[in-house]
Each structure stands twice: as structure tokens, then as C-alpha cells.
Short mmCIF file of C-alpha atoms in Angstrom, two decimals:
data_model
loop_
_atom_site.label_atom_id
_atom_site.label_comp_id
_atom_site.label_asym_id
_atom_site.label_seq_id
_atom_site.Cartn_x
_atom_site.Cartn_y
_atom_site.Cartn_z
CA MET J 1 78.37 -55.40 -75.31
CA LYS J 2 81.23 -56.24 -72.57
CA HIS J 3 83.29 -54.16 -74.49
CA ASN J 4 81.72 -51.07 -74.45
CA ILE J 5 80.40 -51.64 -70.66
CA THR J 6 85.00 -52.30 -69.89
CA LEU J 7 85.40 -49.14 -71.72
CA LYS J 8 82.86 -46.90 -70.45
CA ASN J 9 84.27 -47.96 -66.91
CA CYS J 10 88.18 -46.88 -68.03
CA ILE J 11 86.74 -43.33 -69.01
CA ARG J 12 84.47 -42.70 -65.80
CA LYS J 13 86.97 -45.03 -63.74
CA GLU J 14 90.76 -41.91 -65.71
CA PRO J 15 89.26 -39.54 -68.22
CA VAL J 16 92.20 -37.63 -67.87
CA LEU J 17 94.35 -40.96 -68.86
CA CYS J 18 91.33 -41.59 -71.83
CA THR J 19 91.54 -38.02 -73.72
CA ALA J 20 95.65 -37.91 -73.30
CA ALA J 21 95.84 -41.13 -74.74
CA LEU J 22 92.90 -40.38 -77.68
CA LEU J 23 94.27 -36.46 -78.69
CA ALA J 24 98.36 -39.06 -78.44
CA ALA J 25 96.34 -41.73 -81.40
CA LEU J 26 94.34 -39.43 -83.11
CA SER J 27 97.77 -36.44 -83.09
CA ALA J 28 98.92 -39.58 -84.27
CA LEU J 29 97.07 -39.44 -87.68
CA VAL J 30 98.68 -36.03 -88.34
CA VAL J 31 102.24 -36.90 -87.41
CA LEU J 32 103.02 -40.15 -88.41
CA PRO J 33 105.26 -42.12 -85.98
CA ASP J 34 108.75 -41.75 -86.09
CA PRO J 35 112.83 -42.02 -84.19
CA SER J 36 111.54 -37.99 -83.60
CA TYR J 37 108.44 -39.51 -80.41
CA ALA J 38 111.16 -41.06 -78.22
CA GLY J 39 112.48 -36.87 -78.32
CA TYR J 40 108.56 -35.82 -77.17
CA ILE J 41 109.51 -38.56 -74.07
CA ASP J 42 110.85 -36.75 -70.25
CA PHE J 43 112.03 -39.54 -68.76
CA ARG J 44 113.41 -37.68 -65.80
CA THR J 45 110.14 -36.55 -64.89
CA LEU J 46 108.84 -39.58 -65.71
CA ALA J 47 111.43 -41.30 -63.24
CA ILE J 48 111.00 -38.88 -60.76
CA LEU J 49 107.18 -38.77 -60.17
CA PHE J 50 107.50 -42.55 -60.36
CA SER J 51 110.23 -42.95 -57.15
CA LEU J 52 107.97 -39.96 -55.55
CA MET J 53 105.08 -41.63 -55.63
CA THR J 54 106.79 -45.42 -54.90
CA VAL J 55 107.26 -44.18 -51.66
CA MET J 56 105.37 -42.22 -50.39
CA ALA J 57 102.93 -45.20 -51.59
CA GLY J 58 105.17 -47.24 -48.79
CA LEU J 59 105.12 -43.98 -45.73
CA ARG J 60 101.80 -44.02 -46.28
CA GLY J 61 101.27 -48.72 -45.69
CA GLN J 62 102.76 -48.40 -43.78
CA GLY J 63 101.00 -45.86 -41.23
CA VAL J 64 103.62 -43.00 -41.01
CA PHE J 65 101.46 -39.92 -42.21
CA SER J 66 98.63 -41.04 -39.17
CA ARG J 67 100.43 -41.63 -37.33
CA MET J 68 101.69 -37.77 -37.15
CA GLY J 69 98.69 -36.39 -37.85
CA GLN J 70 97.94 -39.01 -34.48
CA ALA J 71 100.55 -37.62 -32.49
CA LEU J 72 99.67 -33.99 -33.28
CA LEU J 73 95.50 -33.97 -32.09
CA GLY J 74 96.82 -35.64 -28.79
CA ARG J 75 97.72 -31.62 -28.42
CA THR J 76 94.52 -30.80 -29.45
CA GLY J 77 92.06 -29.12 -26.87
CA GLY J 78 89.33 -27.22 -28.15
CA VAL J 79 87.67 -27.35 -32.16
CA PHE J 80 89.79 -24.06 -33.82
CA PRO J 81 92.67 -25.70 -32.99
CA LEU J 82 91.60 -28.70 -33.42
CA VAL J 83 90.14 -27.40 -36.70
CA LEU J 84 93.65 -25.93 -37.72
CA VAL J 85 95.34 -28.98 -37.27
CA LEU J 86 93.17 -30.90 -39.65
CA VAL J 87 93.64 -27.90 -42.12
CA GLY J 88 97.30 -27.72 -41.59
CA LEU J 89 98.49 -30.45 -41.73
CA CYS J 90 96.28 -31.35 -45.16
CA PHE J 91 98.74 -27.61 -46.61
CA PHE J 92 102.36 -28.26 -45.13
CA GLY J 93 102.46 -31.64 -45.75
CA SER J 94 101.37 -31.23 -49.52
CA MET J 95 104.18 -29.79 -49.65
CA LEU J 96 106.17 -33.37 -48.95
CA ILE J 97 104.34 -35.75 -49.10
CA THR J 98 102.45 -34.37 -52.84
CA ASN J 99 98.17 -33.25 -52.63
CA ASP J 100 97.34 -36.10 -53.22
CA VAL J 101 99.19 -38.18 -51.22
CA ALA J 102 98.03 -36.06 -48.33
CA LEU J 103 94.08 -36.08 -49.37
CA LEU J 104 94.27 -40.06 -49.59
CA THR J 105 95.47 -39.89 -46.01
CA PHE J 106 94.64 -36.85 -43.88
CA VAL J 107 90.99 -36.35 -45.26
CA PRO J 108 89.92 -39.58 -44.29
CA PHE J 109 92.06 -40.24 -40.36
CA THR J 110 89.78 -36.88 -39.95
CA PHE J 111 86.14 -38.44 -40.98
CA ALA J 112 87.98 -40.94 -38.25
CA VAL J 113 88.87 -37.92 -36.39
CA LEU J 114 85.15 -35.82 -36.20
CA GLY J 115 83.54 -38.68 -36.16
CA ARG J 116 84.34 -39.32 -32.02
CA LEU J 117 83.15 -35.82 -31.13
CA GLU J 118 78.74 -35.15 -30.46
CA PRO J 119 77.28 -36.28 -33.76
CA LYS J 120 75.68 -32.27 -34.20
CA LEU J 121 79.92 -31.29 -34.00
CA CYS J 122 80.78 -33.45 -36.70
CA ARG J 123 78.25 -32.51 -38.56
CA ALA J 124 78.34 -28.89 -38.04
CA LEU J 125 82.60 -29.20 -38.13
CA ALA J 126 82.86 -32.47 -41.32
CA VAL J 127 81.88 -30.26 -44.97
CA PRO J 128 84.03 -27.14 -43.87
CA VAL J 129 87.04 -29.41 -42.70
CA VAL J 130 87.39 -31.44 -46.07
CA CYS J 131 86.91 -28.25 -48.72
CA MET J 132 89.13 -26.73 -46.41
CA GLN J 133 91.47 -29.09 -46.21
CA THR J 134 91.36 -29.78 -50.36
CA VAL J 135 92.19 -26.09 -50.55
CA ALA J 136 94.82 -25.91 -48.05
CA ALA J 137 96.12 -29.49 -50.36
CA ASN J 138 96.71 -27.78 -53.23
CA LEU J 139 97.35 -24.97 -51.80
CA GLY J 140 100.09 -25.57 -50.20
CA SER J 141 101.87 -28.08 -52.30
CA MET J 142 102.75 -24.78 -54.56
CA LEU J 143 104.90 -23.87 -52.43
CA THR J 144 107.50 -27.12 -53.46
CA PRO J 145 108.72 -28.56 -56.52
CA ILE J 146 107.63 -32.02 -55.87
CA GLY J 147 104.44 -30.68 -54.33
CA ASN J 148 102.15 -31.90 -57.24
CA PRO J 149 103.02 -33.65 -60.47
CA GLN J 150 102.97 -30.11 -63.37
CA ASN J 151 105.39 -28.33 -59.87
CA LEU J 152 107.40 -31.85 -60.57
CA TYR J 153 106.82 -31.07 -64.43
CA LEU J 154 107.80 -27.07 -64.64
CA TYR J 155 110.70 -27.10 -61.88
CA GLY J 156 112.87 -29.83 -64.26
CA LYS J 157 112.50 -28.03 -67.23
CA SER J 158 112.84 -24.61 -65.89
CA ASN J 159 116.26 -24.89 -64.82
CA MET J 160 115.49 -22.52 -62.36
CA PRO J 161 117.39 -23.60 -58.03
CA LEU J 162 115.45 -24.50 -55.88
CA ALA J 163 115.94 -21.08 -54.01
CA GLN J 164 114.56 -19.11 -56.94
CA PHE J 165 110.80 -21.99 -57.03
CA VAL J 166 110.31 -21.62 -53.41
CA ARG J 167 111.04 -17.24 -53.90
CA LEU J 168 107.75 -17.25 -56.60
CA MET J 169 105.33 -18.97 -54.44
CA LEU J 170 106.59 -17.82 -51.27
CA PRO J 171 104.71 -14.37 -51.26
CA TYR J 172 101.17 -17.25 -53.03
CA SER J 173 101.55 -19.65 -50.47
CA LEU J 174 102.08 -17.00 -46.66
CA LEU J 175 98.55 -15.31 -47.97
CA SER J 176 96.83 -18.57 -48.95
CA LEU J 177 98.46 -19.73 -45.04
CA GLY J 178 96.93 -16.45 -44.06
CA LEU J 179 93.58 -16.68 -45.86
CA LEU J 180 92.69 -20.30 -44.41
CA LEU J 181 93.46 -18.50 -40.49
CA VAL J 182 90.86 -16.32 -41.21
CA TRP J 183 88.41 -19.00 -43.19
CA ALA J 184 88.48 -21.77 -39.61
CA PHE J 185 88.69 -19.16 -37.86
CA GLY J 186 85.77 -17.14 -39.66
CA VAL J 187 83.52 -21.57 -39.23
CA CYS J 188 83.57 -22.10 -36.17
CA ARG J 189 82.73 -18.51 -35.07
CA THR J 190 80.24 -18.88 -36.82
CA LEU J 191 79.05 -22.42 -35.49
CA SER J 192 79.75 -21.86 -31.73
CA LEU J 193 82.24 -23.02 -32.34
CA GLY J 194 84.32 -22.47 -29.07
CA ALA J 195 83.70 -24.83 -26.89
CA ALA J 196 85.95 -26.91 -26.53
CA PRO J 197 85.41 -30.75 -26.41
CA ARG J 198 87.66 -32.60 -23.93
CA THR J 199 91.55 -33.58 -26.24
CA LEU J 200 91.24 -36.45 -28.35
CA SER J 201 92.13 -39.53 -28.18
CA THR J 202 93.26 -40.70 -31.36
CA GLY J 203 94.33 -44.76 -31.27
CA HIS J 204 97.50 -45.33 -32.06
CA THR J 205 97.86 -46.70 -35.80
CA PRO J 206 101.28 -49.16 -35.93
CA ILE J 207 104.77 -48.66 -37.65
CA GLU J 208 104.71 -52.51 -39.41
CA SER J 209 108.26 -52.67 -39.76
CA PRO J 210 110.86 -49.79 -38.99
CA ARG J 211 112.89 -51.07 -41.28
CA LEU J 212 111.02 -50.05 -44.24
CA VAL J 213 110.25 -46.79 -43.18
CA GLY J 214 114.31 -46.24 -42.34
CA MET J 215 114.13 -47.75 -46.05
CA TYR J 216 111.89 -45.04 -46.94
CA ALA J 217 113.15 -42.25 -45.44
CA VAL J 218 117.01 -43.42 -47.21
CA LEU J 219 114.96 -42.99 -50.65
CA PHE J 220 112.66 -40.29 -49.67
CA CYS J 221 116.71 -37.91 -49.07
CA VAL J 222 118.00 -39.70 -52.69
CA CYS J 223 114.71 -38.34 -54.29
CA LEU J 224 114.90 -35.00 -52.93
CA GLY J 225 118.94 -35.20 -53.68
CA THR J 226 117.46 -36.08 -57.39
CA VAL J 227 115.01 -33.47 -57.57
CA ALA J 228 118.19 -30.88 -56.27
CA ARG J 229 120.10 -31.81 -59.00
CA LEU J 230 122.17 -32.97 -57.03
CA VAL J 231 121.69 -37.59 -57.76
CA PRO J 232 121.17 -38.71 -61.62
CA CYS J 233 117.29 -40.08 -61.79
CA GLY J 234 118.58 -43.57 -63.15
CA VAL J 235 119.84 -43.78 -59.30
CA SER J 236 116.94 -42.57 -57.22
CA PHE J 237 114.78 -44.46 -59.89
CA ALA J 238 117.13 -47.80 -59.92
CA ALA J 239 117.29 -47.80 -55.84
CA VAL J 240 113.54 -46.95 -55.45
CA LEU J 241 112.40 -50.44 -57.57
CA LEU J 242 114.82 -51.94 -57.16
CA CYS J 243 115.17 -51.83 -53.43
CA THR J 244 111.01 -51.89 -53.09
CA PHE J 245 110.61 -55.44 -55.34
CA TRP J 246 113.32 -56.70 -52.99
CA ALA J 247 111.67 -55.71 -49.70
CA ASP J 248 107.98 -54.40 -50.41
CA ARG J 249 105.84 -54.96 -53.37
CA LYS J 250 102.79 -54.33 -51.98
CA ALA J 251 103.95 -50.65 -52.47
CA LEU J 252 104.77 -50.82 -56.15
CA ARG J 253 100.74 -51.54 -56.87
CA ARG J 254 99.57 -48.91 -54.83
CA VAL J 255 102.16 -46.32 -58.09
CA ASP J 256 99.14 -43.97 -59.92
CA TYR J 257 100.23 -45.72 -63.18
CA SER J 258 97.46 -43.91 -64.72
CA LEU J 259 99.58 -41.03 -64.40
CA LEU J 260 102.51 -41.58 -65.67
CA CYS J 261 100.95 -43.36 -68.06
CA THR J 262 99.06 -39.43 -69.00
CA PHE J 263 102.01 -38.00 -69.22
CA ALA J 264 103.38 -39.97 -71.51
CA ALA J 265 100.38 -39.91 -74.00
CA PHE J 266 100.38 -35.34 -73.57
CA PHE J 267 103.86 -35.41 -73.69
CA ILE J 268 103.10 -37.43 -77.56
CA PHE J 269 100.42 -34.67 -77.60
CA ILE J 270 102.81 -31.93 -77.12
CA GLY J 271 105.32 -32.51 -79.31
CA ASN J 272 103.41 -33.88 -82.06
CA LEU J 273 101.11 -30.36 -82.52
CA GLY J 274 105.16 -28.14 -82.72
CA ARG J 275 105.47 -30.05 -85.61
CA VAL J 276 102.77 -28.92 -87.23
CA PRO J 277 103.64 -25.60 -88.46
CA ALA J 278 100.01 -23.32 -87.85
CA PHE J 279 98.68 -24.15 -84.27
CA SER J 280 102.63 -24.06 -83.32
CA ALA J 281 102.34 -20.14 -84.36
CA TRP J 282 98.80 -19.70 -83.63
CA LEU J 283 99.28 -21.00 -79.86
CA GLN J 284 102.41 -19.16 -79.17
CA GLY J 285 101.07 -15.96 -80.12
CA MET J 286 97.69 -16.66 -78.14
CA ILE J 287 99.82 -17.39 -75.09
CA ALA J 288 102.55 -14.87 -75.48
CA GLY J 289 102.62 -12.55 -72.50
CA ARG J 290 99.11 -14.24 -70.85
CA GLU J 291 101.41 -17.09 -69.79
CA VAL J 292 99.19 -16.63 -66.26
CA PRO J 293 95.64 -16.36 -67.37
CA VAL J 294 96.41 -18.39 -69.88
CA ALA J 295 96.85 -21.34 -67.71
CA VAL J 296 94.68 -21.07 -64.90
CA LEU J 297 91.81 -20.96 -67.92
CA ALA J 298 93.38 -23.76 -69.28
CA SER J 299 93.20 -25.84 -65.68
CA GLN J 300 89.45 -25.79 -65.10
CA LEU J 301 88.83 -27.70 -68.28
CA THR J 302 91.50 -30.18 -68.19
CA SER J 303 93.30 -29.54 -64.62
CA ASN J 304 96.19 -28.38 -64.15
CA VAL J 305 98.66 -31.38 -64.62
CA PRO J 306 97.23 -31.07 -68.93
CA ALA J 307 97.37 -27.82 -68.95
CA ALA J 308 100.77 -27.85 -67.58
CA LEU J 309 102.15 -30.06 -70.01
CA LEU J 310 100.40 -28.74 -72.54
CA LEU J 311 101.12 -25.15 -72.73
CA SER J 312 105.06 -25.70 -71.16
CA GLY J 313 106.17 -26.89 -75.32
CA PHE J 314 104.51 -22.75 -76.41
CA THR J 315 106.47 -21.03 -74.03
CA GLN J 316 109.45 -20.59 -72.90
CA ASN J 317 108.50 -18.00 -69.44
CA THR J 318 107.78 -21.02 -67.04
CA ALA J 319 107.79 -19.39 -64.66
CA ALA J 320 104.21 -17.90 -65.42
CA LEU J 321 103.14 -21.30 -66.37
CA ILE J 322 104.32 -22.63 -62.69
CA ILE J 323 102.14 -19.61 -61.21
CA GLY J 324 99.36 -19.28 -63.82
CA THR J 325 98.77 -23.85 -63.48
CA ASN J 326 99.20 -23.71 -59.41
CA LEU J 327 96.82 -21.04 -59.11
CA GLY J 328 95.13 -22.42 -61.86
CA GLY J 329 94.52 -25.44 -59.67
CA LEU J 330 91.39 -23.26 -57.62
CA GLY J 331 88.64 -23.56 -58.86
CA THR J 332 86.15 -26.38 -60.28
CA LEU J 333 86.07 -29.68 -59.08
CA ILE J 334 88.11 -31.15 -61.74
CA ALA J 335 90.84 -28.25 -61.48
CA SER J 336 93.08 -30.28 -59.36
CA MET J 337 92.87 -34.15 -59.56
CA ALA J 338 92.86 -34.40 -56.20
CA SER J 339 89.97 -32.06 -55.34
CA LEU J 340 87.60 -35.30 -56.78
CA ILE J 341 89.59 -37.67 -53.69
CA SER J 342 87.63 -35.47 -51.21
CA TYR J 343 84.30 -35.22 -53.50
CA ARG J 344 84.91 -39.09 -53.19
CA GLN J 345 84.95 -39.34 -49.63
CA ILE J 346 82.42 -36.68 -49.01
CA ALA J 347 79.97 -38.74 -51.00
CA GLN J 348 81.19 -42.14 -49.33
CA GLU J 349 80.34 -40.87 -46.52
CA LEU J 350 78.09 -38.14 -46.43
CA PRO J 351 76.04 -38.62 -49.37
CA GLN J 352 73.72 -36.82 -48.54
CA GLN J 353 75.96 -33.92 -48.09
CA LYS J 354 77.05 -33.77 -51.95
CA GLY J 355 75.82 -30.85 -52.94
CA ARG J 356 76.36 -28.85 -49.77
CA TYR J 357 79.57 -29.68 -50.27
CA PHE J 358 79.98 -28.93 -53.56
CA VAL J 359 78.37 -24.56 -53.68
CA GLN J 360 80.82 -24.48 -50.66
CA PHE J 361 83.47 -26.01 -52.20
CA THR J 362 82.86 -24.06 -55.81
CA VAL J 363 81.96 -20.81 -53.68
CA SER J 364 85.11 -20.93 -51.71
CA ASN J 365 87.87 -22.22 -54.90
CA LEU J 366 87.01 -19.72 -56.47
CA VAL J 367 86.75 -16.69 -53.46
CA PHE J 368 90.88 -17.70 -53.48
CA LEU J 369 90.61 -18.12 -56.77
CA ALA J 370 89.57 -14.53 -57.36
CA ILE J 371 92.67 -13.36 -53.81
CA LEU J 372 95.29 -14.61 -55.40
CA MET J 373 95.30 -13.08 -59.44
CA ALA J 374 94.57 -9.97 -57.48
CA ALA J 375 97.72 -10.71 -55.71
CA TRP J 376 99.14 -11.50 -58.62
CA LEU J 377 99.13 -8.58 -60.43
CA ILE J 378 100.33 -7.27 -57.33
CA PHE J 379 103.30 -8.83 -57.21
CA GLY J 380 103.62 -8.36 -61.06
#
């Protein structure tokens, strides 16, 4: 009975990892383990992902991102500017600190900020602002290779220059920013929230150790050098691991190791599928020429990271997969696993408004997805 409870808790806590591990195990029954398994794993992607997650965990632990948000909000004198700052922190922040870290940092920060407003104003803003922040984090992160895990993987697989990647996603990012501005204006106007509260005094989150912040800033630059293919991934991985182990071991405990294991399990599953000729030929035929819509649909069921890992093994059109999996982060609550971070925060802070948030989240995501898919048809 105890083992059953533990297994249920594991599945409930890490459903994507458990699914990936099950698929890898089942595929190993079809293609028995052999030396070729080692070639399945993209160690470069795993090394860069670990390095970036460690650096972000360290900087977040030092209060750097909260301090940045407080500095911006200290100059905010109205509801509309307040909403723009809170949403903008997620949109622009996710480009460099990933969508997960942006939401982990700025959604709790948003509840703290809104809690300083009048109760009526706080209740009116909480759900739409957090909903906008979630959409903003998923859309802002699509502009850069380090914005989310699937971008990092697909960017490395494609071997495209950084400038080409940014140009590929820039039209969608600009359109998304415009849509977010319209949405924020519409929310404030509909709720008649044009009146400005007094400038918020958000306090100051102290930086625990400027020395550690400096170390992480240097390590982040080293990681960026690896992403840009200027620094070998082994160098950045070793530098991050050794420096963090020596100076800030707590950051290593905050790394999302389940994501790394999920990647490894999917690499095994995809590698084995590629060695089953009938299935490989069928999937290649289904995807060919339809990479974007297939990636969007697959993301709705599995989330965009597994969709990227799975589909990348059966098409050479990686640019289309980059577009499809980024747009596919919109839609259902599980289309991007980062969206679950906001939902958990809402469930914890405003449990009576979970249903309202889910409806607003789903409707807004589908509207954004429809507009951006129309833009894809136009952009070609």
C-alpha cells in the first residue's frame, strides 16, 4: 500500500517525467538496449540546460529578479502602468531567465504587490494580471534560444546562427507584444481602473551576497558564449558545477533535475522509435510539410517540450518546429508546463477563483493562438 501511495504521488507531482520514463521503458522492449543508446542522448543540450538552470536558481536565490521588479514598480503611478510593468517583467524577463523562472519569480511578487492595493482593486486585477503574465512569459520566451527548454534543444539541433533564430521568431514576438498591450488596456478600461493608486512602495529585497551575484553574472555570460557556440559546453558545465559547488550549494538543490531526466528519457524513446522502420516512415510521412500545425496539436496533449523532442527525430525542418512548438505553448493548460506554475499560485492564493482563472486562461490562450496561427499563414 505504501508503495502504491508513493507511486501515485510521484505521478501526480511529475506526470511528464513518469510518462517519458514509461515510454522509454516500453520502447526498450522493442529495441533492446545496446551501445547505440549512448548516441541517443544530446549531452550538449543537457549540459547547457543544467548550467542555465543552476545560474538562474542562484540569481533567484539572491533576490536579483525581485529587486529588479521592485525598482521598476517604484516608479509606477497608475493602474495601467502597474499592469504593464508586471506583465512586461514576464514578457521581457523570460527571454533571458526562461519562462519558468520568470513565472516562479514574478507571479508571487505580483500577489505581494497587489496585496498593497485596496481589496476591491486587488480582487479585480489578480486573475487577469496573472493570466496575462502567463501568456506573456510563454510568448516572450520564444524570441531567444535560452527562453525555454525546447528552443535551446531545437536551436542546437538546427545549427542556425543566433541572428537567424531571432529573425525567425521576431514577427510573432512583436505581434504578441502588441496584443498584450491591447489586452492590458482593455482590462483596465473594462474594469474602470484608470484611476491611479499612489506610487507603490514595494520595499527592498536585500542582495544576500554581491560576490555571488557577480559570480553568477560571469557564469551567465559563459553560458551565453556556449549557446552562441563560442565556448565549449564542457567548459561552461564544469565552470558552473565547480563554482556553484564551492560557493553556493543551495542553488544546486534548486535545479529542476526532473526536466533533465525527462529530456534523457525522451531521447531514448525517440532514438528507439527511429530504429523501427515502419513507425519511422509513417511518422515522417505524417509530419512532412505539416510541421507547424502538427507541433501545435502535439503540444496541446503532451506540452511543447516533449512535442519538440519527439517530432525533431522525424523531420529536418527544424525552423518550422521552432515556430510550431512556441505557438503550441498556447492553448491548453498543459501546452506549456510553465503555465502550471501560475495555476498553482492561483490555487494557493485565490482558491475560490480557480475556475474563473481556468476559463479566462483557456479563452485568452485560444484567442492568441488563433491570431498567431493566422499570422503564421501570412508570414509563410
